[in-house]
mmCIF file of C-alpha atoms in Angstrom:
data_model
loop_
_atom_site.group_PDB
_atom_site.id
_atom_site.type_symbol
_atom_site.label_atom_id
_atom_site.label_comp_id
_atom_site.label_asym_id
_atom_site.label_seq_id
_atom_site.Cartn_x
_atom_site.Cartn_y
_atom_site.Cartn_z
ATOM 1 C CA MET A 1 25.618 108.580 8.337
ATOM 2 C CA ALA A 2 23.860 107.356 5.290
ATOM 3 C CA GLY A 3 26.745 104.262 5.025
ATOM 4 C CA GLU A 4 25.166 102.736 9.067
ATOM 5 C CA LEU A 5 21.774 101.836 6.872
ATOM 6 C CA ALA A 6 21.117 98.999 5.083
ATOM 7 C CA TRP A 7 18.795 101.169 2.609
ATOM 8 C CA HIS A 8 17.837 98.725 0.352
ATOM 9 C CA THR A 9 16.226 97.425 3.114
ATOM 10 C CA LEU A 10 13.299 100.086 3.750
ATOM 11 C CA SER A 11 10.987 101.276 1.404
ATOM 12 C CA ALA A 12 11.067 103.964 -0.965
ATOM 13 C CA GLY A 13 9.492 106.771 1.529
ATOM 14 C CA GLN A 14 11.303 105.712 4.259
ATOM 15 C CA VAL A 15 14.206 106.293 2.611
ATOM 16 C CA LEU A 16 13.012 109.530 1.494
ATOM 17 C CA HIS A 17 11.898 110.646 4.869
ATOM 18 C CA SER A 18 15.383 109.812 6.384
ATOM 19 C CA GLU A 19 17.116 111.419 3.987
ATOM 20 C CA GLY A 20 14.663 114.490 4.327
ATOM 21 C CA ALA A 21 14.518 114.358 0.316
ATOM 22 C CA ASP A 22 11.261 115.609 -1.650
ATOM 23 C CA ALA A 23 10.824 112.960 -4.534
ATOM 24 C CA GLN A 24 8.973 115.836 -6.554
ATOM 25 C CA ARG A 25 11.012 118.815 -5.570
ATOM 26 C CA GLY A 26 14.703 117.455 -4.864
ATOM 27 C CA LEU A 27 16.802 119.380 -2.216
ATOM 28 C CA SER A 28 16.672 123.269 -2.679
ATOM 29 C CA SER A 29 20.018 125.342 -3.056
ATOM 30 C CA ALA A 30 20.846 126.160 0.371
ATOM 31 C CA GLU A 31 20.055 122.996 1.743
ATOM 32 C CA ALA A 32 22.690 120.875 -0.889
ATOM 33 C CA ALA A 33 25.531 123.892 -0.462
ATOM 34 C CA ALA A 34 24.979 122.903 3.557
ATOM 35 C CA ARG A 35 25.123 119.496 2.415
ATOM 36 C CA THR A 36 28.043 119.713 0.536
ATOM 37 C CA ARG A 37 29.973 120.945 3.299
ATOM 38 C CA ARG A 38 29.030 118.762 5.727
ATOM 39 C CA PHE A 39 29.214 115.304 3.613
ATOM 40 C CA GLY A 40 32.349 116.711 1.527
ATOM 41 C CA PRO A 41 32.079 116.418 -2.616
ATOM 42 C CA ASN A 42 31.212 113.474 -4.719
ATOM 43 C CA LYS A 43 34.537 111.668 -5.674
ATOM 44 C CA LEU A 44 36.835 109.396 -4.262
ATOM 45 C CA ALA A 45 39.851 110.669 -2.069
ATOM 46 C CA GLY A 46 43.030 110.565 -4.366
ATOM 47 C CA GLY A 47 46.459 109.268 -3.320
ATOM 48 C CA ARG A 48 48.538 111.714 -1.074
ATOM 49 C CA ALA A 49 51.228 112.702 -4.078
ATOM 50 C CA GLU A 50 54.521 112.089 -3.514
ATOM 51 C CA PRO A 51 57.334 115.302 -2.690
ATOM 52 C CA ARG A 52 59.282 115.360 -5.779
ATOM 53 C CA TRP A 53 62.269 115.318 -3.836
ATOM 54 C CA HIS A 54 61.027 112.407 -1.996
ATOM 55 C CA ALA A 55 60.409 110.219 -5.215
ATOM 56 C CA PHE A 56 63.994 111.387 -6.309
ATOM 57 C CA VAL A 57 65.154 110.072 -3.040
ATOM 58 C CA ARG A 58 63.646 106.817 -3.144
ATOM 59 C CA GLN A 59 65.560 106.020 -6.452
ATOM 60 C CA TYR A 60 68.359 105.250 -4.676
ATOM 61 C CA ARG A 61 67.010 102.849 -1.554
ATOM 62 C CA ASP A 62 68.479 100.134 -4.807
ATOM 63 C CA PRO A 63 71.475 98.524 -3.711
ATOM 64 C CA MET A 64 73.239 98.707 -6.772
ATOM 65 C CA GLN A 65 72.871 102.155 -6.989
ATOM 66 C CA LEU A 66 73.917 102.948 -3.410
ATOM 67 C CA VAL A 67 76.872 100.907 -4.256
ATOM 68 C CA LEU A 68 77.910 103.012 -7.455
ATOM 69 C CA LEU A 69 77.590 105.757 -5.789
ATOM 70 C CA ALA A 70 79.502 104.993 -3.089
ATOM 71 C CA ALA A 71 82.261 103.730 -5.798
ATOM 72 C CA GLY A 72 81.773 107.491 -7.344
ATOM 73 C CA ILE A 73 82.739 108.898 -4.268
ATOM 74 C CA GLY A 74 85.595 106.685 -3.206
ATOM 75 C CA SER A 75 86.814 107.328 -6.804
ATOM 76 C CA LEU A 76 87.036 110.940 -6.627
ATOM 77 C CA TYR A 77 88.388 110.585 -2.360
ATOM 78 C CA PRO A 78 90.808 109.410 -1.695
ATOM 79 C CA LEU A 79 91.974 108.142 -5.404
ATOM 80 C CA LYS A 80 90.876 111.431 -6.901
ATOM 81 C CA GLN A 81 90.398 109.519 -10.090
ATOM 82 C CA TYR A 82 87.930 112.584 -10.764
ATOM 83 C CA GLY A 83 87.116 111.676 -14.782
ATOM 84 C CA THR A 84 85.543 108.104 -13.189
ATOM 85 C CA GLY A 85 83.806 109.275 -10.013
ATOM 86 C CA ILE A 86 81.811 111.975 -12.018
ATOM 87 C CA LEU A 87 81.255 109.967 -14.474
ATOM 88 C CA LEU A 88 79.888 107.298 -12.229
ATOM 89 C CA ILE A 89 78.083 109.542 -9.568
ATOM 90 C CA LEU A 90 76.049 110.815 -13.280
ATOM 91 C CA LEU A 91 75.050 107.682 -13.714
ATOM 92 C CA THR A 92 73.186 106.941 -11.053
ATOM 93 C CA LEU A 93 71.795 110.679 -11.956
ATOM 94 C CA PHE A 94 70.857 109.435 -14.884
ATOM 95 C CA ASN A 95 69.295 105.701 -13.400
ATOM 96 C CA ALA A 96 67.007 108.374 -11.253
ATOM 97 C CA VAL A 97 66.075 110.769 -14.114
ATOM 98 C CA MET A 98 65.087 107.844 -16.378
ATOM 99 C CA GLY A 99 62.760 106.198 -13.207
ATOM 100 C CA LEU A 100 61.260 109.623 -12.261
ATOM 101 C CA GLN A 101 60.683 110.230 -16.116
ATOM 102 C CA GLN A 102 58.975 106.748 -16.835
ATOM 103 C CA GLU A 103 56.301 107.835 -13.677
ATOM 104 C CA GLY A 104 56.187 111.642 -14.621
ATOM 105 C CA LYS A 105 54.787 109.445 -17.764
ATOM 106 C CA ALA A 106 52.370 107.721 -16.040
ATOM 107 C CA ALA A 107 50.992 110.163 -13.618
ATOM 108 C CA ALA A 108 49.742 112.071 -16.450
ATOM 109 C CA ALA A 109 48.338 109.327 -18.547
ATOM 110 C CA VAL A 110 46.037 108.781 -15.105
ATOM 111 C CA ALA A 111 45.101 112.060 -15.001
ATOM 112 C CA ALA A 112 44.649 112.425 -18.418
ATOM 113 C CA LEU A 113 42.131 109.688 -18.141
ATOM 114 C CA GLN A 114 40.910 110.585 -15.210
ATOM 115 C CA ASN A 115 39.941 114.237 -17.036
ATOM 116 C CA THR A 116 37.882 112.269 -19.747
ATOM 117 C CA MET A 117 35.820 110.722 -16.834
ATOM 118 C CA ILE A 118 33.733 113.935 -15.672
ATOM 119 C CA ILE A 119 30.068 112.572 -15.696
ATOM 120 C CA THR A 120 27.166 115.034 -15.167
ATOM 121 C CA ALA A 121 24.161 113.882 -13.532
ATOM 122 C CA ARG A 122 20.263 115.126 -14.150
ATOM 123 C CA VAL A 123 19.271 116.500 -10.823
ATOM 124 C CA ARG A 124 15.842 118.120 -9.247
ATOM 125 C CA ARG A 125 17.229 120.941 -7.683
ATOM 126 C CA ASP A 126 14.027 123.613 -6.619
ATOM 127 C CA GLY A 127 11.514 121.447 -8.086
ATOM 128 C CA GLN A 128 13.660 122.014 -11.224
ATOM 129 C CA LEU A 129 15.183 119.590 -13.605
ATOM 130 C CA ALA A 130 19.028 120.173 -14.199
ATOM 131 C CA ASP A 131 22.495 119.056 -14.935
ATOM 132 C CA VAL A 132 24.996 119.332 -12.666
ATOM 133 C CA SER A 133 28.335 117.869 -12.531
ATOM 134 C CA ALA A 134 28.772 114.483 -10.160
ATOM 135 C CA GLU A 135 30.995 116.223 -8.018
ATOM 136 C CA HIS A 136 28.437 118.283 -6.872
ATOM 137 C CA LEU A 137 25.834 115.529 -5.344
ATOM 138 C CA VAL A 138 24.933 114.565 -1.478
ATOM 139 C CA PRO A 139 22.905 112.168 -0.403
ATOM 140 C CA GLY A 140 19.475 113.453 -0.226
ATOM 141 C CA ASP A 141 19.514 114.369 -4.364
ATOM 142 C CA ILE A 142 17.025 112.912 -6.442
ATOM 143 C CA VAL A 143 19.289 111.890 -9.999
ATOM 144 C CA SER A 144 17.219 110.834 -12.860
ATOM 145 C CA VAL A 145 19.061 107.977 -15.257
ATOM 146 C CA GLN A 146 18.837 106.406 -18.785
ATOM 147 C CA ALA A 147 20.650 104.023 -21.036
ATOM 148 C CA GLY A 148 23.835 105.013 -21.700
ATOM 149 C CA ASP A 149 24.234 107.125 -18.267
ATOM 150 C CA VAL A 150 27.073 106.362 -14.938
ATOM 151 C CA VAL A 151 25.257 106.198 -11.584
ATOM 152 C CA PRO A 152 26.854 109.045 -10.153
ATOM 153 C CA ALA A 153 26.334 107.656 -6.332
ATOM 154 C CA ASP A 154 24.807 105.110 -4.614
ATOM 155 C CA GLY A 155 21.157 105.314 -3.608
ATOM 156 C CA ARG A 156 17.863 103.343 -3.666
ATOM 157 C CA LEU A 157 15.697 103.594 -6.013
ATOM 158 C CA LEU A 158 12.514 105.515 -6.216
ATOM 159 C CA SER A 159 10.967 104.392 -10.360
ATOM 160 C CA ALA A 160 12.552 102.179 -12.793
ATOM 161 C CA ALA A 161 11.017 101.014 -16.138
ATOM 162 C CA THR A 162 12.865 98.191 -17.225
ATOM 163 C CA LEU A 163 15.787 99.650 -15.808
ATOM 164 C CA GLU A 164 18.923 97.277 -16.158
ATOM 165 C CA VAL A 165 22.595 97.961 -14.682
ATOM 166 C CA ASP A 166 26.027 96.676 -15.638
ATOM 167 C CA GLU A 167 27.417 96.284 -12.336
ATOM 168 C CA SER A 168 30.376 93.951 -13.327
ATOM 169 C CA ALA A 169 32.695 96.758 -12.095
ATOM 170 C CA LEU A 170 31.497 95.639 -8.520
ATOM 171 C CA THR A 171 30.286 92.486 -8.160
ATOM 172 C CA GLY A 172 31.554 90.475 -10.980
ATOM 173 C CA GLU A 173 28.109 89.731 -12.373
ATOM 174 C CA SER A 174 28.937 88.607 -16.023
ATOM 175 C CA LEU A 175 25.478 90.449 -17.021
ATOM 176 C CA PRO A 176 22.833 93.271 -16.809
ATOM 177 C CA VAL A 177 21.257 92.805 -13.274
ATOM 178 C CA SER A 178 17.302 93.846 -13.517
ATOM 179 C CA LYS A 179 15.973 96.759 -11.626
ATOM 180 C CA GLY A 180 12.961 97.609 -9.457
ATOM 181 C CA THR A 181 11.702 99.355 -6.283
ATOM 182 C CA ASP A 182 10.546 96.392 -4.287
ATOM 183 C CA THR A 183 12.466 95.960 -1.225
ATOM 184 C CA VAL A 184 15.049 93.576 -0.445
ATOM 185 C CA PRO A 185 14.640 91.560 3.164
ATOM 186 C CA GLY A 186 18.173 90.986 5.044
ATOM 187 C CA ALA A 187 20.625 93.753 6.051
ATOM 188 C CA GLY A 188 23.016 90.752 4.681
ATOM 189 C CA THR A 189 21.864 90.603 1.170
ATOM 190 C CA PRO A 190 24.906 90.734 -1.180
ATOM 191 C CA LEU A 191 25.177 93.884 -3.409
ATOM 192 C CA GLY A 192 24.691 91.526 -6.426
ATOM 193 C CA ASP A 193 20.689 90.433 -5.629
ATOM 194 C CA ARG A 194 20.052 93.828 -3.692
ATOM 195 C CA ALA A 195 17.641 95.220 -7.041
ATOM 196 C CA ASP A 196 16.169 98.153 -5.804
ATOM 197 C CA MET A 197 19.752 100.165 -5.337
ATOM 198 C CA VAL A 198 22.264 101.738 -7.773
ATOM 199 C CA TYR A 199 25.750 101.948 -7.261
ATOM 200 C CA MET A 200 28.159 104.251 -8.162
ATOM 201 C CA ASN A 201 30.658 103.624 -10.884
ATOM 202 C CA THR A 202 28.320 101.010 -12.578
ATOM 203 C CA ASP A 203 26.398 101.785 -16.263
ATOM 204 C CA VAL A 204 22.709 101.881 -17.191
ATOM 205 C CA THR A 205 22.442 99.793 -20.376
ATOM 206 C CA ARG A 206 18.415 99.352 -20.567
ATOM 207 C CA GLY A 207 15.976 102.115 -19.564
ATOM 208 C CA ALA A 208 15.533 104.838 -16.851
ATOM 209 C CA GLY A 209 14.213 105.328 -13.271
ATOM 210 C CA GLU A 210 15.555 107.556 -10.678
ATOM 211 C CA PHE A 211 16.975 107.169 -7.153
ATOM 212 C CA VAL A 212 17.794 109.377 -4.654
ATOM 213 C CA VAL A 213 20.988 109.405 -3.326
ATOM 214 C CA THR A 214 22.151 107.525 0.078
ATOM 215 C CA ALA A 215 25.597 108.083 -0.265
ATOM 216 C CA THR A 216 28.124 109.717 -1.505
ATOM 217 C CA GLY A 217 32.459 109.932 -2.051
ATOM 218 C CA MET A 218 34.589 107.859 -0.181
ATOM 219 C CA ALA A 219 31.221 106.518 1.710
ATOM 220 C CA THR A 220 29.357 104.693 -1.635
ATOM 221 C CA GLU A 221 30.478 100.856 -2.063
ATOM 222 C CA VAL A 222 33.036 101.239 -4.470
ATOM 223 C CA GLY A 223 34.634 104.307 -2.240
ATOM 224 C CA HIS A 224 35.129 101.339 0.219
ATOM 225 C CA ILE A 225 37.054 99.228 -2.479
ATOM 226 C CA SER A 226 39.355 102.134 -2.793
ATOM 227 C CA GLY A 227 39.873 102.827 0.618
ATOM 228 C CA MET A 228 40.822 99.178 0.992
ATOM 229 C CA LEU A 229 43.313 99.300 -1.786
ATOM 230 C CA ALA A 230 44.946 102.572 -0.335
ATOM 231 C CA GLU A 231 45.820 101.240 2.483
ATOM 232 C CA GLU A 232 47.742 98.068 0.522
ATOM 233 C CA GLN A 233 51.151 97.958 1.660
ATOM 234 C CA ASP A 234 53.606 98.113 -1.151
ATOM 235 C CA VAL A 235 55.872 95.038 -1.503
ATOM 236 C CA THR A 236 58.861 93.672 -3.371
ATOM 237 C CA THR A 237 58.783 92.305 -6.533
ATOM 238 C CA PRO A 238 60.444 89.220 -7.375
ATOM 239 C CA LEU A 239 63.177 91.441 -9.840
ATOM 240 C CA THR A 240 63.539 93.375 -7.367
ATOM 241 C CA ARG A 241 64.712 91.102 -4.720
ATOM 242 C CA GLN A 242 67.061 89.206 -7.265
ATOM 243 C CA LEU A 243 68.700 92.153 -7.439
ATOM 244 C CA ASP A 244 69.455 93.239 -3.923
ATOM 245 C CA ARG A 245 70.299 89.522 -3.325
ATOM 246 C CA LEU A 246 72.978 90.417 -6.374
ATOM 247 C CA SER A 247 73.880 93.592 -5.130
ATOM 248 C CA LYS A 248 74.119 92.489 -1.599
ATOM 249 C CA GLN A 249 76.437 89.605 -2.987
ATOM 250 C CA ILE A 250 78.434 91.715 -5.136
ATOM 251 C CA LEU A 251 79.035 93.614 -1.775
ATOM 252 C CA VAL A 252 80.195 90.875 -0.074
ATOM 253 C CA ILE A 253 82.910 89.595 -2.512
ATOM 254 C CA ALA A 254 83.664 92.612 -3.002
ATOM 255 C CA GLY A 255 84.832 93.500 0.615
ATOM 256 C CA LEU A 256 86.283 90.198 1.019
ATOM 257 C CA ALA A 257 88.960 91.317 -2.002
ATOM 258 C CA LEU A 258 89.303 93.843 -0.523
ATOM 259 C CA ILE A 259 90.324 93.100 2.721
ATOM 260 C CA ALA A 260 92.456 89.788 1.147
ATOM 261 C CA SER A 261 93.963 92.764 -1.547
ATOM 262 C CA MET A 262 95.132 95.217 1.370
ATOM 263 C CA ALA A 263 96.442 92.539 3.599
ATOM 264 C CA LEU A 264 98.293 90.053 1.127
ATOM 265 C CA ASN A 265 100.250 93.861 -0.147
ATOM 266 C CA LEU A 266 100.932 94.826 3.410
ATOM 267 C CA ALA A 267 102.207 92.065 4.105
ATOM 268 C CA ARG A 268 104.636 92.445 1.159
ATOM 269 C CA GLY A 269 104.976 95.920 2.526
ATOM 270 C CA ASP A 270 103.663 98.707 0.311
ATOM 271 C CA THR A 271 102.467 101.612 1.238
ATOM 272 C CA PHE A 272 99.167 101.487 3.032
ATOM 273 C CA ILE A 273 97.832 104.126 0.567
ATOM 274 C CA ALA A 274 99.128 102.355 -2.653
ATOM 275 C CA VAL A 275 97.726 99.577 -0.958
ATOM 276 C CA PHE A 276 94.449 101.032 -0.378
ATOM 277 C CA ASN A 277 93.833 102.714 -3.781
ATOM 278 C CA ALA A 278 94.564 100.231 -5.808
ATOM 279 C CA ALA A 279 92.318 97.669 -3.308
ATOM 280 C CA VAL A 280 89.529 100.366 -4.117
ATOM 281 C CA ALA A 281 89.841 100.321 -8.081
ATOM 282 C CA PHE A 282 89.749 96.972 -7.883
ATOM 283 C CA VAL A 283 86.330 96.775 -5.643
ATOM 284 C CA ILE A 284 84.966 99.580 -8.276
ATOM 285 C CA ALA A 285 86.041 97.387 -11.265
ATOM 286 C CA ALA A 286 83.963 94.535 -9.517
ATOM 287 C CA ILE A 287 80.924 96.546 -10.033
ATOM 288 C CA PRO A 288 78.713 95.904 -12.591
ATOM 289 C CA VAL A 289 77.809 99.290 -13.554
ATOM 290 C CA GLY A 290 75.846 99.107 -15.989
ATOM 291 C CA LEU A 291 73.214 97.259 -14.867
ATOM 292 C CA PRO A 292 70.582 99.676 -13.191
ATOM 293 C CA MET A 293 70.964 101.766 -16.697
ATOM 294 C CA VAL A 294 70.124 98.499 -18.702
ATOM 295 C CA VAL A 295 67.392 97.457 -16.156
ATOM 296 C CA THR A 296 65.780 100.627 -15.789
ATOM 297 C CA THR A 297 65.883 101.354 -19.250
ATOM 298 C CA ILE A 298 64.661 98.272 -20.500
ATOM 299 C CA LEU A 299 61.618 98.047 -18.286
ATOM 300 C CA ALA A 300 60.813 101.734 -19.029
ATOM 301 C CA TRP A 301 60.894 100.321 -22.966
ATOM 302 C CA GLY A 302 58.104 97.710 -21.914
ATOM 303 C CA PRO A 303 55.083 99.801 -20.852
ATOM 304 C CA SER A 304 55.853 102.441 -23.932
ATOM 305 C CA GLY A 305 55.257 100.431 -26.574
ATOM 306 C CA SER A 306 52.522 98.760 -25.822
ATOM 307 C CA ARG A 307 48.920 100.008 -24.296
ATOM 308 C CA ALA A 308 49.841 99.616 -20.821
ATOM 309 C CA VAL A 309 49.873 102.625 -17.863
ATOM 310 C CA MET A 310 52.616 101.110 -15.222
ATOM 311 C CA VAL A 311 52.461 103.576 -12.453
ATOM 312 C CA LEU A 312 55.926 102.139 -11.160
ATOM 313 C CA LEU A 313 58.478 100.290 -12.659
ATOM 314 C CA GLY A 314 58.278 97.616 -10.297
ATOM 315 C CA ALA A 315 54.387 96.886 -11.642
ATOM 316 C CA ARG A 316 55.171 95.765 -14.593
ATOM 317 C CA VAL A 317 57.518 93.114 -13.350
ATOM 318 C CA SER A 318 55.037 91.659 -10.962
ATOM 319 C CA ALA A 319 52.640 91.304 -13.438
ATOM 320 C CA GLY A 320 54.546 88.966 -15.539
ATOM 321 C CA PRO A 321 54.678 87.935 -18.791
ATOM 322 C CA VAL A 322 50.952 87.902 -18.867
ATOM 323 C CA ALA A 323 48.685 86.320 -21.972
ATOM 324 C CA VAL A 324 45.484 86.641 -20.362
ATOM 325 C CA LEU A 325 44.782 88.910 -17.304
ATOM 326 C CA LEU A 326 41.572 88.220 -16.918
ATOM 327 C CA GLU A 327 38.221 86.591 -19.361
ATOM 328 C CA CYS A 328 35.546 87.084 -17.437
ATOM 329 C CA HIS A 329 32.610 84.253 -18.832
ATOM 330 C CA PRO A 330 28.763 84.495 -18.392
ATOM 331 C CA GLY A 331 27.786 83.350 -15.096
ATOM 332 C CA GLY A 332 26.155 83.358 -11.513
ATOM 333 C CA ARG A 333 26.151 86.064 -9.323
ATOM 334 C CA ARG A 334 30.092 86.011 -9.137
ATOM 335 C CA LEU A 335 33.181 87.088 -10.488
ATOM 336 C CA THR A 336 34.511 84.017 -13.235
ATOM 337 C CA GLY A 337 37.111 83.702 -15.311
ATOM 338 C CA ARG A 338 40.906 82.721 -16.227
ATOM 339 C CA ILE A 339 44.055 83.817 -15.212
ATOM 340 C CA VAL A 340 46.772 82.490 -17.477
ATOM 341 C CA VAL A 341 50.860 83.296 -16.088
ATOM 342 C CA LEU A 342 53.711 82.145 -18.631
ATOM 343 C CA PRO A 343 56.155 80.787 -16.536
ATOM 344 C CA ARG A 344 59.042 82.513 -15.666
ATOM 345 C CA PRO A 345 62.028 80.894 -15.636
ATOM 346 C CA GLY A 346 64.127 81.050 -11.998
ATOM 347 C CA PRO A 347 63.175 80.936 -8.952
#
């Protein structure tokens, strides 16, 4: 497999032979089509799309939403206070719709951003240099790049004329890296020191060069990073944990009040129906029905007033009141910078 070889340790001739490519003619159209079927398109795998019904149900994982829903159902029956019950249920629907609307705006913004990042590549096919979509590149393609281009795939350089590439998005290198064709020894050499290689989604800042594609799509270095990020598990935010704790406290207090009220009134000789109706009404009155709506509105309003894209409302909470998210400084072959987060009151 392409991703299993240390391409930077091989000479240009060895890489061409391993990939079955001709530096002068490139691949034939038939061979490129066959390799496309074998390796797939040269693009990063997108996240699994969440069904709308599932996203809607997810809005009701919030304990406060469940409390409001239970209060609304309790108002409908046995209290038969239809106005209150319908209002509470509509409030939960409003909270859910606001959450879906904000997530939909974020998804649309991400999709629009991806559509503006369509990259074309100059590739040798059937002996001719042609512009094709980077999505159609396959291992073994001969690609030419020059200043201003985005590298469309991982590859081993065949030629380089004062070529420099900005690899900060991948390696953290603060300055463009000079590239050449000399073999780099050592299979474990860090990415930033592999001067004979270029990597997908990095920027050519100077010069020109030509390389043979060694990896595409999820087999690229940036594809490996994308795969690791996709495997990360969702975590609850501090605000979510605080709201969950508050909801549980309200439930416990309301439950204890319900039991105490029923026991006291039954001891006084009141009927069970009257006692139960009064106790449920007391519990509903203790629930802060406007809290989920207020929290959702504030979180949704924040990103819309800035130039940030929040896929989930919880992302705004996770970021916190950040003054400087990341500031890079010139330095060695590692990511340097500072992260400044303003203090948040409370735990």
